[in-house]
C-alpha angles and dihedrals in degrees: 000000000000108000121236092196132033126197119196114202122180115199136180123177092349098139093129094057111015097091093054092044095052094042090050092053092049092050093061119124093250105083093192094072125129120198116206111195119192106205099204108199101300120188095197131064095290095109092051093049093048093048090053092049094047095048094081102018116084091185091065122080119184121197118187125209134176093244111295097165134253098285097051090040091056090047091051090050092051091055089057096051116114101184 
């Protein structure tokens, strides 16, 4: 599937909300959506949650960094967009 829409979402220490955010994006009416999540050096359970979500969801791409900050994380996500 070639996505028609990309969503770039940087996250750091978002374990309490990241599952709902990603699932909400993937439930949108446009099926050809790709969600690119930049996991930016979280110290909570965010990486584990994202790995579980991405395991069975081809429309979700997770990129991990060591904590580069929101601006560079967004830039990295934009480079990965295919829409």
